[in-house]
Short mmCIF file of C-alpha atoms in Angstrom, two decimals:
data_model
loop_
_atom_site.label_atom_id
_atom_site.label_comp_id
_atom_site.label_asym_id
_atom_site.label_seq_id
_atom_site.Cartn_x
_atom_site.Cartn_y
_atom_site.Cartn_z
CA MET M 94 0.09 0.01 0.13
CA PRO M 95 1.31 3.53 -0.93
CA TYR M 96 1.77 6.14 2.01
CA ARG M 97 -1.85 7.22 2.59
CA LEU M 98 -2.51 10.78 3.00
CA ALA M 99 -5.53 12.11 5.14
CA THR M 100 -8.65 10.99 3.12
CA PRO M 101 -8.99 7.52 1.79
CA GLU M 102 -9.96 8.61 -1.92
CA HIS M 103 -6.72 10.69 -1.91
CA SER M 104 -4.09 8.11 -1.63
CA LEU M 105 -1.08 9.73 -3.53
CA ASP M 106 2.15 8.23 -4.57
CA ALA M 107 5.27 10.17 -4.66
CA THR M 108 4.76 11.54 -8.40
CA GLN M 109 1.21 12.64 -7.60
CA ILE M 110 2.48 14.36 -4.53
CA ARG M 111 5.08 16.25 -6.58
CA GLU M 112 2.41 17.02 -9.33
CA ALA M 113 0.17 18.51 -6.59
CA VAL M 114 2.87 20.57 -5.09
CA SER M 115 3.71 21.97 -8.45
CA SER M 116 0.14 22.77 -9.37
CA THR M 117 -0.31 24.67 -6.10
CA THR M 118 2.85 26.70 -6.65
CA MET M 119 1.83 27.44 -10.28
CA GLY M 120 -1.77 28.42 -9.59
CA TYR M 121 -4.81 26.30 -8.51
CA THR M 122 -6.00 23.68 -10.82
CA GLU M 123 -9.75 23.24 -10.67
CA GLU M 124 -9.53 20.03 -8.66
CA VAL M 125 -7.08 21.20 -6.16
CA LEU M 126 -8.99 24.35 -5.72
CA TRP M 127 -12.32 22.84 -5.12
CA THR M 128 -11.66 20.01 -2.53
CA SER M 129 -11.11 22.39 0.18
CA GLN M 130 -9.56 19.55 2.08
CA ASN M 131 -6.61 19.74 -0.36
CA ALA M 132 -6.08 23.40 -0.99
CA VAL M 133 -3.17 24.91 0.57
CA PHE M 134 -0.86 22.11 2.03
CA VAL M 135 -0.21 18.93 0.28
CA LEU M 136 -0.83 17.02 3.66
CA SER M 137 -4.50 17.51 3.05
CA GLY M 138 -6.69 18.91 5.85
CA TYR M 139 -3.90 20.88 7.67
CA ASP M 140 -4.78 24.26 6.14
CA ALA M 141 -8.03 23.92 8.29
CA VAL M 142 -6.00 22.92 11.41
CA LEU M 143 -4.16 26.27 11.08
CA ILE M 144 -7.10 28.26 10.75
CA PHE M 145 -9.26 26.57 13.53
CA LEU M 146 -6.25 27.07 15.87
CA LEU M 147 -6.33 30.72 15.09
CA LEU M 148 -10.18 30.64 15.65
CA SER M 149 -10.17 28.67 18.95
CA THR M 150 -7.21 31.19 19.96
CA ALA M 151 -9.44 34.16 19.19
CA VAL M 152 -12.44 32.82 21.53
CA PRO M 153 -10.75 33.70 24.98
CA ILE M 154 -8.90 36.79 23.46
CA LEU M 155 -12.27 38.13 22.19
CA ALA M 156 -14.11 37.14 25.17
CA LEU M 157 -11.59 38.98 27.57
CA SER M 158 -11.05 41.86 25.52
CA LEU M 159 -14.95 42.52 25.19
CA SER M 160 -15.33 42.22 28.88
CA LYS M 161 -12.43 44.54 29.55
CA LEU M 162 -14.33 47.11 27.41
CA ILE M 163 -17.52 47.01 29.39
CA ARG M 164 -16.89 45.96 32.81
CA PRO M 165 -16.28 48.31 35.82
CA LYS M 166 -12.94 49.22 36.92
CA GLY M 167 -11.25 49.90 40.15
CA ALA M 168 -11.37 47.13 42.66
CA SER M 169 -10.75 48.14 46.40
CA ALA M 170 -7.65 46.83 48.28
CA PHE M 171 -9.91 44.53 50.33
CA LYS M 172 -11.22 42.87 47.24
CA GLU M 173 -7.66 42.29 46.07
CA THR M 174 -6.41 40.32 49.10
CA THR M 175 -5.93 36.56 48.61
CA TYR M 176 -8.90 34.66 49.53
CA GLU M 177 -8.59 32.32 52.50
CA SER M 178 -12.01 31.64 53.90
CA GLY M 179 -12.42 35.28 55.21
CA ILE M 180 -9.57 35.53 57.58
CA ASP M 181 -6.52 37.53 56.72
CA PRO M 182 -4.13 35.46 54.54
CA ARG M 183 -1.21 34.17 56.37
CA GLY M 184 2.25 33.75 54.46
CA ASP M 185 2.78 33.16 51.01
CA SER M 186 1.84 30.24 49.06
CA TRP M 187 4.89 30.27 46.92
CA ILE M 188 7.04 28.17 49.49
CA GLN M 189 9.07 25.04 49.28
CA PHE M 190 6.38 22.43 49.16
CA ASN M 191 6.30 18.64 49.04
CA ILE M 192 4.72 17.68 45.83
CA ARG M 193 3.64 14.28 46.35
CA TYR M 194 2.55 13.80 42.59
CA TYR M 195 6.17 14.01 41.55
CA MET M 196 6.56 10.17 41.49
CA PHE M 197 3.15 9.89 39.62
CA ALA M 198 4.48 12.35 36.99
CA LEU M 199 7.74 10.36 36.56
CA VAL M 200 5.76 7.08 36.00
CA PHE M 201 3.53 8.97 33.95
CA VAL M 202 6.34 9.89 31.39
CA VAL M 203 7.37 6.17 31.16
CA PHE M 204 3.90 5.07 30.26
CA ASP M 205 2.99 8.00 28.01
CA VAL M 206 5.98 7.51 25.94
CA GLU M 207 4.98 3.85 25.66
CA THR M 208 1.36 4.88 24.48
CA VAL M 209 3.05 7.01 21.99
CA PHE M 210 5.16 3.89 20.53
CA LEU M 211 1.97 1.87 20.61
CA TYR M 212 0.00 4.08 18.60
CA PRO M 213 1.66 3.48 15.18
CA TRP M 214 1.70 -0.24 16.12
CA ALA M 215 -1.97 -0.39 16.62
CA ALA M 216 -2.73 1.65 13.56
CA ALA M 217 -0.79 -0.71 11.15
CA PHE M 218 -1.63 -3.94 13.33
CA ASN M 219 -3.61 -5.53 10.68
CA GLN M 220 -0.82 -5.27 8.19
CA LEU M 221 1.99 -6.27 10.44
CA GLY M 222 1.47 -9.91 11.43
CA LEU M 223 2.40 -12.15 14.16
CA LEU M 224 5.93 -11.02 14.66
CA ALA M 225 4.84 -7.47 15.33
CA PHE M 226 2.40 -8.82 17.80
CA VAL M 227 5.09 -10.76 19.69
CA GLU M 228 7.36 -7.85 19.58
CA ALA M 229 4.58 -5.67 21.20
CA LEU M 230 3.90 -8.26 23.64
CA ILE M 231 7.58 -8.29 24.91
CA PHE M 232 7.50 -4.31 24.94
CA ILE M 233 4.46 -4.24 26.97
CA ALA M 234 5.76 -7.14 29.25
CA ILE M 235 8.92 -4.98 29.98
CA LEU M 236 6.64 -2.02 31.01
CA VAL M 237 4.36 -4.23 33.11
CA ILE M 238 7.50 -5.32 34.93
CA ALA M 239 8.27 -1.50 35.47
CA LEU M 240 4.90 -1.00 36.57
CA VAL M 241 5.23 -3.93 39.22
CA TYR M 242 8.52 -2.51 40.45
CA ALA M 243 7.28 0.98 40.78
CA TRP M 244 4.17 -0.44 42.57
CA ARG M 245 6.36 -2.69 45.13
CA LYS M 246 8.50 0.29 45.69
CA GLY M 247 5.62 2.35 46.91
CA ALA M 248 5.83 4.92 44.05
CA LEU M 249 2.07 4.62 43.64
CA GLU M 250 1.30 5.11 47.40
CA TRP M 251 -0.33 8.35 48.46
CA THR M 252 1.94 8.63 51.66
CA MET N 1073 -12.15 -7.60 6.50
CA ALA N 1074 -15.15 -8.99 4.52
CA TRP N 1075 -18.08 -8.02 6.30
CA THR N 1076 -17.21 -4.53 7.35
CA THR N 1077 -16.81 -3.38 3.77
CA PHE N 1078 -20.05 -5.02 3.02
CA PRO N 1079 -23.07 -3.44 1.46
CA PHE N 1080 -23.24 0.02 0.30
CA ALA N 1081 -21.15 2.67 -1.39
CA GLN N 1082 -20.24 5.77 0.60
CA THR N 1083 -21.18 9.29 -0.29
CA ASN N 1084 -18.92 11.91 0.33
CA THR N 1085 -19.99 15.66 1.31
CA ASP N 1086 -17.41 18.36 1.05
CA ILE N 1087 -19.24 21.42 2.72
CA GLY N 1088 -16.48 23.83 2.59
CA GLY N 1089 -15.86 23.11 -1.16
CA THR N 1090 -19.60 23.63 -1.75
CA ILE N 1091 -19.62 26.97 0.16
CA ALA N 1092 -16.63 28.21 -1.62
CA LYS N 1093 -18.18 27.26 -5.07
CA LEU N 1094 -21.33 29.21 -4.14
CA LEU N 1095 -19.30 32.26 -3.06
CA THR N 1096 -17.29 32.30 -6.31
CA GLY N 1097 -20.75 31.99 -8.00
CA ILE N 1098 -21.72 35.27 -6.70
CA GLY N 1099 -18.36 36.88 -7.82
CA LEU N 1100 -15.88 36.63 -4.96
CA PRO N 1101 -12.14 36.00 -5.72
CA ALA N 1102 -11.18 32.30 -5.57
CA GLU N 1103 -8.80 32.65 -2.50
CA LEU N 1104 -11.28 34.48 -0.28
CA ALA N 1105 -14.10 32.20 -1.26
CA LEU N 1106 -11.64 29.30 -0.28
CA VAL N 1107 -10.97 30.74 3.13
CA LEU N 1108 -14.58 31.61 3.87
CA GLY N 1109 -15.61 28.21 2.79
CA LEU N 1110 -13.20 26.78 5.57
CA LEU N 1111 -14.22 29.38 7.97
CA THR N 1112 -17.99 29.01 7.77
CA PRO N 1113 -18.25 25.33 9.18
CA MET N 1114 -15.66 26.45 11.64
CA LEU N 1115 -17.78 29.24 12.98
CA VAL N 1116 -20.81 27.17 12.99
CA VAL N 1117 -19.09 24.49 15.09
CA VAL N 1118 -17.79 27.04 17.48
CA LEU N 1119 -21.50 28.58 17.94
CA SER N 1120 -22.78 24.92 18.39
CA VAL N 1121 -20.69 24.44 21.02
CA LEU N 1122 -21.53 27.43 22.86
CA THR N 1123 -25.12 26.43 22.41
CA GLY N 1124 -24.32 22.93 23.55
CA VAL N 1125 -22.78 24.43 26.57
CA ILE N 1126 -25.86 26.58 27.52
CA MET N 1127 -27.94 23.52 26.94
CA ALA N 1128 -25.74 21.33 29.04
CA VAL N 1129 -26.01 23.75 31.80
CA TRP N 1130 -29.65 23.95 31.64
CA GLY N 1131 -29.93 20.04 31.62
CA GLU N 1132 -27.59 19.79 34.45
CA ARG N 1133 -29.29 22.38 36.54
CA ASN N 1134 -32.66 21.31 35.72
CA TRP N 1135 -32.00 17.41 36.51
CA SER N 1136 -30.07 18.22 39.76
CA GLY N 1137 -33.12 20.24 40.65
CA ARG N 1138 -35.39 17.30 39.94
CA MET N 1139 -33.21 14.93 41.83
CA GLN N 1140 -33.26 17.27 44.94
CA GLN N 1141 -37.01 17.97 44.56
CA ARG N 1142 -36.94 21.47 43.65
CA TRP N 1143 -37.24 23.07 40.16
CA GLY N 1144 -34.06 24.48 39.12
CA PRO N 1145 -34.03 27.33 36.81
CA THR N 1146 -37.35 28.25 35.38
CA ILE N 1147 -37.51 31.94 34.67
CA ILE N 1148 -35.42 32.96 31.76
CA GLY N 1149 -36.29 31.42 28.49
CA LEU N 1150 -38.54 28.42 27.88
CA GLY N 1151 -38.47 26.45 31.11
CA GLY N 1152 -35.32 28.28 32.15
CA SER N 1153 -33.50 27.07 28.91
CA ILE N 1154 -31.35 30.06 28.37
CA GLN N 1155 -30.26 30.61 32.02
CA GLY N 1156 -26.81 29.79 31.19
CA ALA N 1157 -26.61 32.51 28.48
CA ALA N 1158 -27.93 34.90 30.83
CA ASP N 1159 -25.33 33.80 33.29
CA GLY N 1160 -22.63 34.20 30.75
CA LEU N 1161 -23.78 37.71 29.93
CA LYS N 1162 -23.77 38.69 33.75
CA LEU N 1163 -20.21 37.40 34.04
CA LEU N 1164 -19.15 39.46 30.94
CA VAL N 1165 -20.07 42.65 32.74
CA LYS N 1166 -18.79 41.54 36.05
CA GLU N 1167 -15.50 43.32 37.66
CA ASP N 1168 -12.31 41.47 37.04
CA ILE N 1169 -10.71 41.01 40.52
CA MET N 1170 -7.16 39.91 40.64
CA PRO N 1171 -5.30 39.43 43.89
CA VAL N 1172 -2.35 41.67 44.36
CA LYS N 1173 -0.14 39.11 45.30
CA ALA N 1174 -0.92 37.02 42.16
CA ASP N 1175 1.26 36.84 39.01
CA PRO N 1176 -0.89 38.86 36.46
CA TRP N 1177 0.58 37.28 33.28
CA LEU N 1178 0.08 33.56 34.23
CA PHE N 1179 -3.25 34.63 36.03
CA THR N 1180 -4.56 35.60 32.73
CA LEU N 1181 -2.92 33.14 30.52
CA GLY N 1182 -4.22 30.19 32.57
CA PRO N 1183 -7.99 30.46 31.60
CA ALA N 1184 -6.93 30.81 27.85
CA ILE N 1185 -4.69 27.85 27.94
CA VAL N 1186 -7.48 25.91 29.45
CA ILE N 1187 -9.89 26.70 26.95
CA ILE N 1188 -8.10 26.83 23.61
CA PRO N 1189 -7.26 23.10 23.39
CA VAL N 1190 -10.92 22.15 24.27
CA PHE N 1191 -12.15 24.05 21.28
CA PHE N 1192 -9.34 22.96 19.04
CA SER N 1193 -10.17 19.30 19.83
CA TYR N 1194 -13.63 20.00 17.97
CA LEU N 1195 -11.63 20.06 14.81
CA VAL N 1196 -11.69 16.27 14.23
CA ILE N 1197 -14.98 15.43 15.57
CA PRO N 1198 -17.30 14.00 12.74
CA PHE N 1199 -21.01 15.45 13.23
CA GLY N 1200 -22.15 13.54 10.23
CA GLN N 1201 -21.21 11.72 7.09
CA GLY N 1202 -18.45 14.13 5.75
CA MET N 1203 -19.41 16.69 8.31
CA ILE N 1204 -15.91 17.17 9.86
CA LEU N 1205 -13.93 20.31 9.95
CA SER N 1206 -10.77 18.63 8.96
CA ASP N 1207 -10.45 14.76 8.22
CA ILE N 1208 -6.96 14.54 9.08
CA SER N 1209 -5.49 10.97 9.24
CA ILE N 1210 -4.30 11.24 12.83
CA GLY N 1211 -7.74 12.43 14.29
CA ILE N 1212 -7.94 10.47 17.48
CA PHE N 1213 -4.24 10.91 18.28
CA PHE N 1214 -4.66 14.76 17.75
CA ILE N 1215 -7.52 14.69 20.48
CA ILE N 1216 -5.47 12.77 22.92
CA ALA N 1217 -2.33 15.13 22.32
CA ILE N 1218 -4.22 18.38 22.37
CA SER N 1219 -6.39 17.73 25.43
CA SER N 1220 -3.40 16.88 27.59
CA ILE N 1221 -2.47 20.66 27.08
CA SER N 1222 -5.52 22.05 29.24
CA PRO N 1223 -4.18 20.85 32.75
CA ILE N 1224 -0.96 22.91 32.16
CA GLY N 1225 -3.44 25.86 32.13
CA ALA N 1226 -5.14 24.69 35.33
CA LEU N 1227 -1.83 24.23 36.98
CA MET N 1228 -0.85 27.72 35.87
CA ALA N 1229 -3.99 29.24 37.25
CA GLY N 1230 -3.49 27.40 40.47
CA TYR N 1231 0.22 28.54 40.84
CA SER N 1232 -0.28 32.05 39.71
CA SER N 1233 -3.25 32.84 42.13
CA ASN N 1234 -0.79 32.81 45.07
CA ASN N 1235 -3.55 31.22 47.00
CA LYS N 1236 -3.15 27.88 48.92
CA TYR N 1237 -6.34 26.28 47.93
CA ALA N 1238 -5.76 27.16 44.43
CA LEU N 1239 -2.19 25.86 44.47
CA LEU N 1240 -3.58 22.57 45.75
CA GLY N 1241 -6.30 22.51 43.20
CA GLY N 1242 -3.79 22.94 40.40
CA LEU N 1243 -1.66 20.37 41.47
CA ARG N 1244 -4.47 17.96 41.91
CA ALA N 1245 -5.73 18.80 38.38
CA ALA N 1246 -2.38 18.02 36.90
CA ALA N 1247 -1.92 14.60 38.91
CA GLN N 1248 -5.22 13.43 37.99
CA SER N 1249 -5.29 14.36 34.38
CA LEU N 1250 -1.70 12.63 34.10
CA SER N 1251 -3.13 9.49 35.96
CA TYR N 1252 -6.05 8.95 33.72
CA GLU N 1253 -4.61 9.90 30.50
CA ILE N 1254 -2.82 6.55 29.92
CA PRO N 1255 -5.92 4.35 30.57
CA LEU N 1256 -7.82 6.72 28.21
CA ALA N 1257 -5.24 6.42 25.61
CA LEU N 1258 -4.90 2.82 25.74
CA SER N 1259 -8.78 2.09 25.62
CA VAL N 1260 -8.69 4.49 22.66
CA LEU N 1261 -5.78 2.49 21.15
CA ALA N 1262 -7.78 -0.94 21.37
CA VAL N 1263 -10.44 0.78 19.13
CA VAL N 1264 -7.62 2.15 16.83
CA MET N 1265 -6.30 -1.30 16.55
CA MET N 1266 -9.66 -2.94 15.44
CA SER N 1267 -10.50 -0.17 12.91
CA SER N 1268 -6.57 0.25 11.74
CA SER N 1269 -7.17 3.82 11.55
CA LEU N 1270 -6.52 6.90 13.53
CA GLY N 1271 -8.88 9.04 11.68
CA THR N 1272 -12.15 9.79 13.37
CA THR N 1273 -14.43 9.41 10.12
CA GLU N 1274 -12.60 6.03 9.18
CA ILE N 1275 -13.48 4.73 12.72
CA VAL N 1276 -17.12 5.78 12.50
CA ARG N 1277 -17.38 4.02 8.83
CA GLN N 1278 -16.08 0.91 10.21
CA GLN N 1279 -18.98 0.77 12.57
CA GLU N 1280 -21.70 1.58 9.89
CA PRO N 1281 -22.31 -1.57 7.74
CA LEU N 1282 -24.55 -3.70 10.11
CA GLY N 1283 -25.98 -0.56 12.16
CA ILE N 1284 -26.19 -1.15 15.71
CA PHE N 1285 -24.41 -4.49 15.75
CA SER N 1286 -21.02 -3.23 14.40
CA TRP N 1287 -20.69 -0.57 16.99
CA TYR N 1288 -17.55 -1.04 18.76
CA ILE N 1289 -19.34 -1.07 22.23
CA TRP N 1290 -20.21 -4.87 21.74
CA ARG N 1291 -16.56 -5.74 20.69
CA GLN N 1292 -14.93 -3.52 23.21
CA PRO N 1293 -16.95 -3.62 26.47
CA ILE N 1294 -14.03 -3.31 28.70
CA GLY N 1295 -12.50 -0.56 26.63
CA PHE N 1296 -15.79 1.34 26.78
CA ILE N 1297 -16.06 1.22 30.63
CA ILE N 1298 -12.38 2.25 30.86
CA PHE N 1299 -12.95 5.12 28.62
CA LEU N 1300 -16.08 6.20 30.51
CA ILE N 1301 -14.33 6.31 33.76
CA SER N 1302 -11.18 7.91 32.46
CA ALA N 1303 -13.13 10.57 30.55
CA LEU N 1304 -15.18 11.44 33.64
CA ALA N 1305 -12.12 11.92 35.44
CA GLU N 1306 -10.27 13.80 32.59
CA THR N 1307 -13.27 16.29 32.47
CA GLU N 1308 -12.86 16.59 36.24
CA ARG N 1309 -16.57 15.86 36.95
CA ALA N 1310 -17.80 14.40 40.17
CA PRO N 1311 -17.21 11.84 41.36
CA PHE N 1312 -13.63 12.88 40.33
CA ASP N 1313 -14.01 16.61 40.80
CA LEU N 1314 -11.09 16.89 43.27
CA PRO N 1315 -9.33 19.60 41.65
CA GLU N 1316 -12.37 22.12 42.65
CA ALA N 1317 -13.66 19.87 45.63
CA GLU N 1318 -15.86 22.77 46.97
CA SER N 1319 -15.99 21.06 50.47
CA GLU N 1320 -12.35 21.25 50.98
CA LEU N 1321 -10.64 23.52 48.41
CA VAL N 1322 -13.48 26.49 47.95
CA ALA N 1323 -13.16 26.09 44.14
CA GLY N 1324 -9.75 24.68 43.62
CA HIS N 1325 -7.56 26.23 40.96
CA HIS N 1326 -10.26 28.84 39.99
CA THR N 1327 -10.83 30.16 43.62
CA GLU N 1328 -9.47 33.63 42.81
CA TYR N 1329 -11.04 33.90 39.50
CA SER N 1330 -14.10 36.09 38.65
CA GLY N 1331 -15.93 37.59 35.80
CA MET N 1332 -14.93 36.66 32.32
CA LYS N 1333 -11.95 34.49 33.42
CA PHE N 1334 -14.05 32.46 35.57
CA ALA N 1335 -16.59 32.12 32.76
CA LEU N 1336 -13.77 30.57 30.51
CA PHE N 1337 -13.16 27.87 33.13
CA TYR N 1338 -16.70 27.10 33.43
CA LEU N 1339 -17.21 27.24 29.58
CA SER N 1340 -14.19 24.89 29.02
CA GLU N 1341 -15.53 22.42 31.72
CA TYR N 1342 -18.76 21.98 29.86
CA ALA N 1343 -17.17 22.17 26.34
CA ASN N 1344 -14.86 19.45 27.58
CA LEU N 1345 -17.85 17.27 28.87
CA ILE N 1346 -19.48 17.56 25.49
CA LEU N 1347 -16.20 16.71 23.68
CA ALA N 1348 -15.85 13.55 25.84
CA SER N 1349 -19.43 12.57 25.01
CA LEU N 1350 -18.83 13.03 21.35
CA MET N 1351 -15.73 11.16 21.40
CA ALA N 1352 -17.40 8.28 23.35
CA SER N 1353 -20.24 8.24 20.68
CA VAL N 1354 -17.70 8.29 17.81
CA LEU N 1355 -15.40 5.51 19.34
CA PHE N 1356 -17.89 3.17 20.81
CA LEU N 1357 -21.58 3.75 19.57
CA GLY N 1358 -21.01 4.36 15.84
CA GLY N 1359 -21.00 8.23 15.76
CA TRP N 1360 -23.40 9.53 13.35
CA SER N 1361 -24.76 5.94 12.35
CA PHE N 1362 -28.27 5.18 12.84
CA PRO N 1363 -29.11 1.88 14.53
CA ILE N 1364 -30.45 0.63 11.41
CA PRO N 1365 -28.14 1.56 8.25
CA VAL N 1366 -29.93 4.26 6.23
CA GLU N 1367 -28.91 2.62 2.87
CA MET N 1368 -30.92 -0.37 4.17
CA ILE N 1369 -33.90 1.61 5.08
CA ALA N 1370 -33.73 3.00 1.61
CA LYS N 1371 -33.62 -0.36 0.19
CA PHE N 1372 -36.59 -1.67 1.87
CA ALA N 1373 -38.71 1.53 1.21
CA GLY N 1374 -37.51 1.39 -2.35
CA ILE N 1375 -35.96 4.76 -2.45
CA ASP N 1376 -32.81 5.22 -4.55
CA PRO N 1377 -30.13 6.44 -1.87
CA THR N 1378 -28.40 8.56 -4.36
CA THR N 1379 -31.49 11.10 -4.70
CA PRO N 1380 -30.59 14.46 -3.32
CA VAL N 1381 -33.50 14.38 -0.94
CA PHE N 1382 -32.55 11.22 0.54
CA GLN N 1383 -28.86 12.43 0.86
CA VAL N 1384 -30.21 15.59 2.78
CA GLY N 1385 -32.29 13.53 5.09
CA ALA N 1386 -29.65 11.01 5.85
CA ALA N 1387 -27.09 13.95 6.63
CA LEU N 1388 -29.81 15.57 8.98
CA LEU N 1389 -30.59 12.22 10.48
CA GLY N 1390 -26.84 11.63 11.00
CA ILE N 1391 -26.34 15.02 12.86
CA THR N 1392 -29.50 14.32 15.04
CA VAL N 1393 -28.23 10.78 15.99
CA THR N 1394 -24.69 12.24 16.75
CA ILE N 1395 -26.26 14.84 19.08
CA LEU N 1396 -28.53 12.36 20.73
CA LYS N 1397 -25.73 9.87 21.50
CA ALA N 1398 -23.59 12.61 22.92
CA THR N 1399 -26.73 13.96 24.98
CA PHE N 1400 -26.99 10.45 26.34
CA PHE N 1401 -23.40 10.62 27.64
CA VAL N 1402 -23.95 14.00 28.99
CA PHE N 1403 -26.87 12.86 30.91
CA LEU N 1404 -24.92 9.89 32.24
CA ALA N 1405 -22.33 12.51 33.57
CA ILE N 1406 -24.82 14.52 35.12
CA LEU N 1407 -26.45 11.48 36.70
CA ALA N 1408 -23.22 10.29 38.11
CA ARG N 1409 -22.42 13.92 39.49
CA TRP N 1410 -25.69 14.08 41.38
CA THR N 1411 -25.78 10.47 42.61
CA LEU N 1412 -22.21 9.57 43.48
CA PRO N 1413 -19.92 10.81 46.49
CA ARG N 1414 -16.74 12.30 45.67
CA VAL N 1415 -13.57 9.99 46.03
CA ARG N 1416 -10.51 10.84 48.11
CA ILE N 1417 -7.14 11.82 46.11
CA ASP N 1418 -5.63 8.27 47.20
CA GLN N 1419 -8.51 6.31 46.09
CA LEU N 1420 -8.49 8.30 42.81
CA LEU N 1421 -4.78 7.63 42.17
CA ASN N 1422 -5.23 3.93 43.15
CA LEU N 1423 -8.23 3.49 40.73
CA GLY N 1424 -6.02 5.03 37.93
CA TRP N 1425 -2.92 3.33 38.37
CA LYS N 1426 -3.61 0.09 40.12
CA PHE N 1427 -6.85 -0.78 38.33
CA LEU N 1428 -7.55 1.15 35.25
CA LEU N 1429 -3.95 0.81 33.92
CA PRO N 1430 -3.31 -3.00 34.23
CA VAL N 1431 -6.91 -3.59 32.83
CA ALA N 1432 -6.36 -1.25 30.01
CA LEU N 1433 -3.15 -3.03 29.29
CA PHE N 1434 -4.78 -6.41 29.42
CA ASN N 1435 -7.59 -5.18 27.20
CA LEU N 1436 -5.12 -4.15 24.69
CA LEU N 1437 -3.47 -7.33 24.42
CA LEU N 1438 -6.82 -9.22 24.58
CA THR N 1439 -7.96 -7.18 21.57
CA ALA N 1440 -4.61 -7.82 19.80
CA THR N 1441 -5.08 -11.69 20.33
CA PHE N 1442 -8.77 -11.45 19.20
CA ILE N 1443 -7.56 -9.76 16.15
CA GLN N 1444 -5.13 -12.44 15.34
CA GLY N 1445 -7.44 -15.10 16.10
CA TYR N 1446 -10.81 -13.71 14.50
CA ARG N 1447 -9.55 -11.33 12.11
CA SER N 1448 -12.71 -11.21 10.10
CA PHE N 1449 -14.66 -10.20 13.11
CA PHE N 1450 -12.49 -8.04 14.86
CA GLY N 1451 -9.87 -6.67 12.57
CA GLY N 1452 -11.89 -4.08 10.93
#
């Protein structure tokens, strides 16, 4: 199977990609123009990704600036004190502080990287055959050993 | 392979292209028409999400009211239905209070970083056949990757407030979403494996041919339950609402927030809930697919499935079905919130690491084994 780009009906091989690139640089052909999925970037659909990122960034910016225009200003000093259940705040909260979640975060990194490695394996699983299955089995087994180790060491305890 | 590609030809809608064509028809330059063709569906989605949030807030307040033998909102709009919009409007004109001791930059950036990924994730949610903002091939992976940015915003908000409650809430938010991201990703992985695609549209198409029987919930029951629990935890909803546990941390990481910044947190919470519900219906309940395949209905009724009227009808049915499925999951989350007591932080972490993670790994291997053994049934 050739390398597949985004939409199933657009599985292009290298020459077709090159053609698509040249057609976008030399002016739009009818076809390239009208499939909005395929317009600006060769990896189809990613022009929409960029535009939607800008649009979703605009949501908080618009909301906050609109509110800035119409809301009342000038809070009193009392309002601007830190909330601590009605009493005067004592001390700062930017102090040295035992982050108990630190061990969880470390174990998380291990397993998150594992998941990232497993994604391409899972997506191509049907074409890979038995060998890839056994390989992934060994890969997961190593990580299960790591999990058991972390567990027995008490890294997953809330103490 | 055989039966999933079974009966009918797929139709493809290109909404952006159609709009662009229409706009060039009335005399706009091609490039502008192209951009507008991309922008219009996006604006529709953003506005729909906002409407959905208003509806979800109304649903939640109404149902929680009924469950506690009171009415909930009844005044504004039909049966109180636009109470959420009124609240949003009120928050827009509210004073913005920032503690003097807070870090102003991080304090403002926090809610923005929480909400941007939530909206951005709607990019790859299919609302119907061909009704997706961008059908990129890594759809599901995109959501998993993007949605893990939000907790950074929560942590930022918690830290910058310089408030003890907020700091604890922010740290909890980070720990909780770290812990439940892995089971969530692994349960999604099993579905990816069965459909051998990361694209959301493709995942739904694999569940279409036999209607309700080809939905992944039947072939992935363990994965479905893991996904539900982890998604509930990722959206920080009760019984997993520890980051803002109001009986211990006042309001968690948004204790110090008021006005529009608070509204952004509130909005992102519900938009995230709707996103998770849509994801659950795409992954396990066949997305836009009606329990009986529409082409099959057309065949029995003797209508040609290629006629425009039928196509429009099927598209409308698709959107309705998607929304109904998502509503079901939103309702489930509301029910859970007002029925179950909040768990403790150690119980939460134990559930994630010592139960869901091993079970999710086991489920992944089980799925792989089944695909090896019963390829025609499991291997999409």
